[in-house]
Coordinates of C-alpha atoms in Angstrom, one line a residue:
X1 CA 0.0 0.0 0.0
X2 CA 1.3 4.0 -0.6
X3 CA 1.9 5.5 2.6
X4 CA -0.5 8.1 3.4
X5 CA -0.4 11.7 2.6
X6 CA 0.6 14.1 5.7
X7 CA -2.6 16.3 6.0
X8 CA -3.6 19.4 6.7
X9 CA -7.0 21.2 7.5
X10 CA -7.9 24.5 7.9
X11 CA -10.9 25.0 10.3
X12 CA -12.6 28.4 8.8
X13 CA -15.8 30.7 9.5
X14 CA -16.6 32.1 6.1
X15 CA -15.8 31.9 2.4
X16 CA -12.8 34.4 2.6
X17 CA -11.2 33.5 5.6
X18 CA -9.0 31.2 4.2
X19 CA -7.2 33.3 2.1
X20 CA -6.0 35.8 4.8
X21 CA -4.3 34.2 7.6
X22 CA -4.2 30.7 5.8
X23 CA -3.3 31.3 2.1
X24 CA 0.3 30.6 2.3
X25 CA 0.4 27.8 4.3
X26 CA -2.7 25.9 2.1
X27 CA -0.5 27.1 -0.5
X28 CA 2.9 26.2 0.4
X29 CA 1.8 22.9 1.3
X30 CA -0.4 21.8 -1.5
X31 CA 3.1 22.5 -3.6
X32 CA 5.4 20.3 -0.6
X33 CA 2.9 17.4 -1.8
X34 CA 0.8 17.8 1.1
X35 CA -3.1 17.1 1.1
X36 CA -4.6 20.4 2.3
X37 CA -8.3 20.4 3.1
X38 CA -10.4 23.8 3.6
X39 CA -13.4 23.2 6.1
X40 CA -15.9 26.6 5.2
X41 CA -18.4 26.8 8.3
X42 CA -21.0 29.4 6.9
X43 CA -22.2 30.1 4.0
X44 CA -21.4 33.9 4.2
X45 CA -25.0 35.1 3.7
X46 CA -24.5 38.0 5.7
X47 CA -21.8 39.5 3.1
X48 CA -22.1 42.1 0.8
X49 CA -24.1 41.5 -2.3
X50 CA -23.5 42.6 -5.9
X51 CA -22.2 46.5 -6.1
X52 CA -21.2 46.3 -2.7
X53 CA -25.3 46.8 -1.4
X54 CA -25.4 45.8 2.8
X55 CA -27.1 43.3 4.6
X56 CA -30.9 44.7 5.4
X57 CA -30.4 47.0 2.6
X58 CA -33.1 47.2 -0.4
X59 CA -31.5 45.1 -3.0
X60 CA -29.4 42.7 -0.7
X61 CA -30.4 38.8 -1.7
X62 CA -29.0 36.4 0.9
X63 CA -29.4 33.4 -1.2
X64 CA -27.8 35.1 -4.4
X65 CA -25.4 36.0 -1.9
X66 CA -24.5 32.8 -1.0
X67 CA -24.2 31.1 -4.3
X68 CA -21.9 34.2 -5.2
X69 CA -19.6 33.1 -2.8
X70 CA -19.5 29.9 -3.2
X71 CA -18.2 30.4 -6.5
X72 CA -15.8 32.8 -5.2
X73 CA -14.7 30.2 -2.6
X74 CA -14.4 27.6 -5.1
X75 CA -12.1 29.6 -6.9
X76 CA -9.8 30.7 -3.9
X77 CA -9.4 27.0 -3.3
X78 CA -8.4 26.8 -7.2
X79 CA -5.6 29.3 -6.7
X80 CA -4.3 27.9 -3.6
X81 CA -4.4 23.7 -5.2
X82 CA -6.4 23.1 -2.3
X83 CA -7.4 19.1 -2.3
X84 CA -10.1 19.1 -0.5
X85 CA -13.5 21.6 0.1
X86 CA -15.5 20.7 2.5
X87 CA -19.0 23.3 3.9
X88 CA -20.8 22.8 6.3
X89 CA -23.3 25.1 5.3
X90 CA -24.7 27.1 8.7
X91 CA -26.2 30.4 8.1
X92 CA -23.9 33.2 8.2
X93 CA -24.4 34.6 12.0
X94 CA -23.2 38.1 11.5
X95 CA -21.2 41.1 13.5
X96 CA -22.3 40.1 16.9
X97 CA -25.0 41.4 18.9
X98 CA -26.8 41.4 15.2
X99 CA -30.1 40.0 15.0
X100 CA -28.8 37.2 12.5
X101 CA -27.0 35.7 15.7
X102 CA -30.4 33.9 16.8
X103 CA -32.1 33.1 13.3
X104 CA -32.7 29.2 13.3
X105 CA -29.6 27.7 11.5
X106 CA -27.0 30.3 12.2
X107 CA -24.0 28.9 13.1
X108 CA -23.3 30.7 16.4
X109 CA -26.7 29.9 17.2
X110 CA -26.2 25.7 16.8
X111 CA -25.4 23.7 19.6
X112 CA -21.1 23.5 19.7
X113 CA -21.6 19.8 20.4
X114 CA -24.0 19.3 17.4
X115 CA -21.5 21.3 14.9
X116 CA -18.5 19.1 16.2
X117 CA -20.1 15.9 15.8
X118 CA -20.2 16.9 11.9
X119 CA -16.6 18.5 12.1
X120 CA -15.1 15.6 13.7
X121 CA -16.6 12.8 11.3
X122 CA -14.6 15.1 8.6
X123 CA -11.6 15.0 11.1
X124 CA -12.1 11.1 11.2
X125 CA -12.5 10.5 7.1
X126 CA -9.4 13.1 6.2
X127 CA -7.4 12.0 9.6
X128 CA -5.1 15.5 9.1
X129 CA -1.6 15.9 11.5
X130 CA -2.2 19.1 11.5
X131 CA -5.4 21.3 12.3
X132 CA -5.7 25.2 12.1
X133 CA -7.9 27.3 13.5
X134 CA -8.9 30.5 15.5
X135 CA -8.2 31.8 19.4
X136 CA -10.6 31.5 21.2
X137 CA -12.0 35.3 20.7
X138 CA -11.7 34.3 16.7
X139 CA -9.1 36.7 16.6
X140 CA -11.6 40.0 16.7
X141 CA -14.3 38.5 18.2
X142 CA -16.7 37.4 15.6
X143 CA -19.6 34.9 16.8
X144 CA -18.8 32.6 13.9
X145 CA -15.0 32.5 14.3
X146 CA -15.7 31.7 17.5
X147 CA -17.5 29.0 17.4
X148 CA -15.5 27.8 14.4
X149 CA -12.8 27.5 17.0
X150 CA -14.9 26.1 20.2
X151 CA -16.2 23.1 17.4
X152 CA -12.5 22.6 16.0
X153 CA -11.3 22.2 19.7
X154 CA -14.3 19.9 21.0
X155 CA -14.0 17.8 17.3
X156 CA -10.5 17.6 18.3
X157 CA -11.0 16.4 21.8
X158 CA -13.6 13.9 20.3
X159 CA -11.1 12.3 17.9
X160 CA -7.9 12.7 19.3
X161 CA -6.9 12.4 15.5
X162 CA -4.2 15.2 15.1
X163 CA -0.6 15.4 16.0
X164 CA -0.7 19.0 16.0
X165 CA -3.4 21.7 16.3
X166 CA -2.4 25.7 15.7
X167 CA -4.6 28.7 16.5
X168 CA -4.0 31.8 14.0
X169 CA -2.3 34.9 14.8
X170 CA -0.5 38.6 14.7
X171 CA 2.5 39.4 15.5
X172 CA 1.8 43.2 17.7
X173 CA 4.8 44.9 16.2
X174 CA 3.0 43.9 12.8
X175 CA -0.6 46.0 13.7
X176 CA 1.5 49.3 13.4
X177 CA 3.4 48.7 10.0
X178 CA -0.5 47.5 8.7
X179 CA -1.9 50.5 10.4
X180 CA 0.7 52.8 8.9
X181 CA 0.6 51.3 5.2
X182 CA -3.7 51.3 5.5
X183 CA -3.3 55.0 6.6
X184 CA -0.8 55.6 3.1
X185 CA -3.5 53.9 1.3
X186 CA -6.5 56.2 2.6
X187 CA -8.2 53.2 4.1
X188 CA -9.5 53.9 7.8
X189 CA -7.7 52.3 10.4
X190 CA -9.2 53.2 13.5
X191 CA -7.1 52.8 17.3
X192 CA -8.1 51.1 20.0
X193 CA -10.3 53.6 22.3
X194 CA -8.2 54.1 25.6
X195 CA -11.5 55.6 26.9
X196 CA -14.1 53.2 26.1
X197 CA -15.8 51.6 29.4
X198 CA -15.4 48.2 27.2
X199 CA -11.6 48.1 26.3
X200 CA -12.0 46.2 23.0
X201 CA -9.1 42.8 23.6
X202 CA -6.2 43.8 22.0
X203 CA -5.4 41.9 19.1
X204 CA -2.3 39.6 18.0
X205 CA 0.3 38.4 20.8
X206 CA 3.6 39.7 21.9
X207 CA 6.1 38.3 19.4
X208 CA 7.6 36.3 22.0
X209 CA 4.6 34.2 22.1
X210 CA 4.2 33.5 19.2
X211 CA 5.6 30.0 18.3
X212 CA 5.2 29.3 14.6
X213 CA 6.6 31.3 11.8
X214 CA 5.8 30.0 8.2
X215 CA 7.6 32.0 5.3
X216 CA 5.3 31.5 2.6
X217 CA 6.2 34.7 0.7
X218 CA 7.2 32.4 -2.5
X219 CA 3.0 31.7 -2.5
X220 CA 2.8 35.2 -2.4
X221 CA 0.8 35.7 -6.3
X222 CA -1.1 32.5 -5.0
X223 CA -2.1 34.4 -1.7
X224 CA -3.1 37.5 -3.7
X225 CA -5.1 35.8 -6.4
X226 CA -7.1 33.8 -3.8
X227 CA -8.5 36.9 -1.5
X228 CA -8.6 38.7 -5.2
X229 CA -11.2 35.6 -6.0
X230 CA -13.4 37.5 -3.5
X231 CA -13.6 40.5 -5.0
X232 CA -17.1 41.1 -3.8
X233 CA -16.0 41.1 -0.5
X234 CA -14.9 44.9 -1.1
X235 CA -13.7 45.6 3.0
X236 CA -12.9 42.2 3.3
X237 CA -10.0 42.6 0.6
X238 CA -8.6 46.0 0.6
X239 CA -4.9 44.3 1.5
X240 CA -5.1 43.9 -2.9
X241 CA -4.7 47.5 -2.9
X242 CA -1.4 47.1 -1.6
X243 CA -0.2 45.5 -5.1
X244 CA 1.5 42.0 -5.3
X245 CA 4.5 42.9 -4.4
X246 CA 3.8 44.7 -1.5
X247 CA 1.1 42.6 -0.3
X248 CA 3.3 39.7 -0.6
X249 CA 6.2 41.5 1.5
X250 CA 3.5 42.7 4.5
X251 CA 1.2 39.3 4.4
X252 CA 4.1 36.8 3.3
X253 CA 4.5 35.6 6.7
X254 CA 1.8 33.5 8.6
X255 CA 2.3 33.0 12.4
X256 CA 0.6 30.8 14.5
X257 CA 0.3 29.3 18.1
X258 CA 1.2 26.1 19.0
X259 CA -1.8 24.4 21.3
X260 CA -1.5 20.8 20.8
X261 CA 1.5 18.6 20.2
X262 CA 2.9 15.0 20.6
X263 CA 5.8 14.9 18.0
X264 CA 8.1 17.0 20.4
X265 CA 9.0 19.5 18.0
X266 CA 10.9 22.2 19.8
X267 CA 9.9 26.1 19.6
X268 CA 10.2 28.4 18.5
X269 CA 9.7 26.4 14.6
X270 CA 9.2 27.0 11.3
X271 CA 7.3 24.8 9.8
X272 CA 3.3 23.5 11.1
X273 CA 4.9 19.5 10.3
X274 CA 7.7 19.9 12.4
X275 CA 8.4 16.5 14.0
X276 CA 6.6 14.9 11.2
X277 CA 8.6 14.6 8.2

């Protein structure tokens, strides 16, 4: 018999989240021989529709909506080789506190248990090393990334299939070279309010605590020509006005944290299948 594939899957909220923090690993790996797998929780109804028209607006169609992005994810996954789509299909849930959060099928609105059971049987059929997800806050605090990670971690814990399992993150020194490049651009980066009775968390980790560091700048055109893929997704994907070049020098690395691990790698590492190859 072959030997099997090392895997990888990417645990994701919406049809555009992969191409962001993920692009250039699903990239780089799919090009290492890897078998990279793209699990799509929502079906990002609660995105823009066509000409850029809002949620609740006149005009906005959530089913056209969805089968617009579905397209678009389709053809993200095309210019990253990803292997393997899977969508799980719950109702996009919305900025939180929205109404959308409650509606029956939202994601953030199904039970975490129900949603993992799914996820795992996935985990179980693709058996991937490695498994990549959101913090706990889903990184800003989003309902759906949220529960995408709370399913990824209880799927996890049901299958005990993965060698390794990685939450996405920021580097802090990075926020004020993006802040200072969106500013150049005319795009509105707004600061954290000092004075707000809710301090909003503050995003990224110290670099110091960060323990995974993936140069994937040579996926760089890949990256770009997935997150351009979603080009209605206007505020979602105004890194393209950075061109290429740039875009590849600010958003060519990907950094992660470690949370689960039985090969032994050491940290700080390079490379998500450290210890396994």
């Amino acid at each position: 018999m072959a030997e099997r594939s090392l895997t990888l899957m990417a645990v994701h909220a919406h049809p555009d989240d992969e191409a962001t923090s993920t692009g250039g690993v699903l990239a780089r790996y799919a090009a290492e021989g890897i078998t990279t797998v793209l699990v799509t929780c929502t079906d990002g109804r609660c995105g823009d529709g066509p000409d850029g028209v809002k949620p609740g607006d006149p005009g906005h169609d959530p089913a056209a909506v969805v089968a617009m992005r579905q397209a678009e994810l389709e053809a993200s996954c095309a210019a990253l080789k990803v292997s393997h789509l899977e969508t799980l299909g719950y109702g996009d849930s919305g900025m939180m506190g929205w109404a959308t959060n409650d509606l029956p099928g939202a994601f953030w609105a199904t039970p975490v248990d129900e949603a993992a059971d799914r996820l795992a049987e996935l985990i179980r059929r693709y058996r991937p090393d490695v498994v990549v997800t959101y913090d706990e806050n889903g990184f800003y605090g989003h309902p759906d990334h949220i529960q995408a990670h709370r399913i990824t971690m209880a799927a996890v814990a049901k299958t005990d299939v993965p060698a390794k399992v990685y939450w996405t993150t920021v580097p802090r020194t990075a926020f004020a070279e993006f802040g200072r490049i969106m500013r150049e651009l005319g795009v509105d980066w707004a600061e954290p309010d000092a004075s707000s009775a809710e301090p909003t968390p503050e995003l990224g980790l110290p670099d110091d605590e960060i323990t995974t560091w993936v140069d994937t700048r040579s996926y760089g055109e890949q990256k770009f020509d997935a997150l351009a893929a979603h080009a209605s997704q206007t505020e979602n994907i105004f890194f393209l006005q950075l061109g290429r070049e740039r875009f590849t020098d600010l958003m060519g690395m990907e950094t992660f944290v470690r949370v689960r691990d039985t090969t032994g790698a050491p940290l700080p590492e390079d490379d998500l299948f450290a210890g396994l190859r």
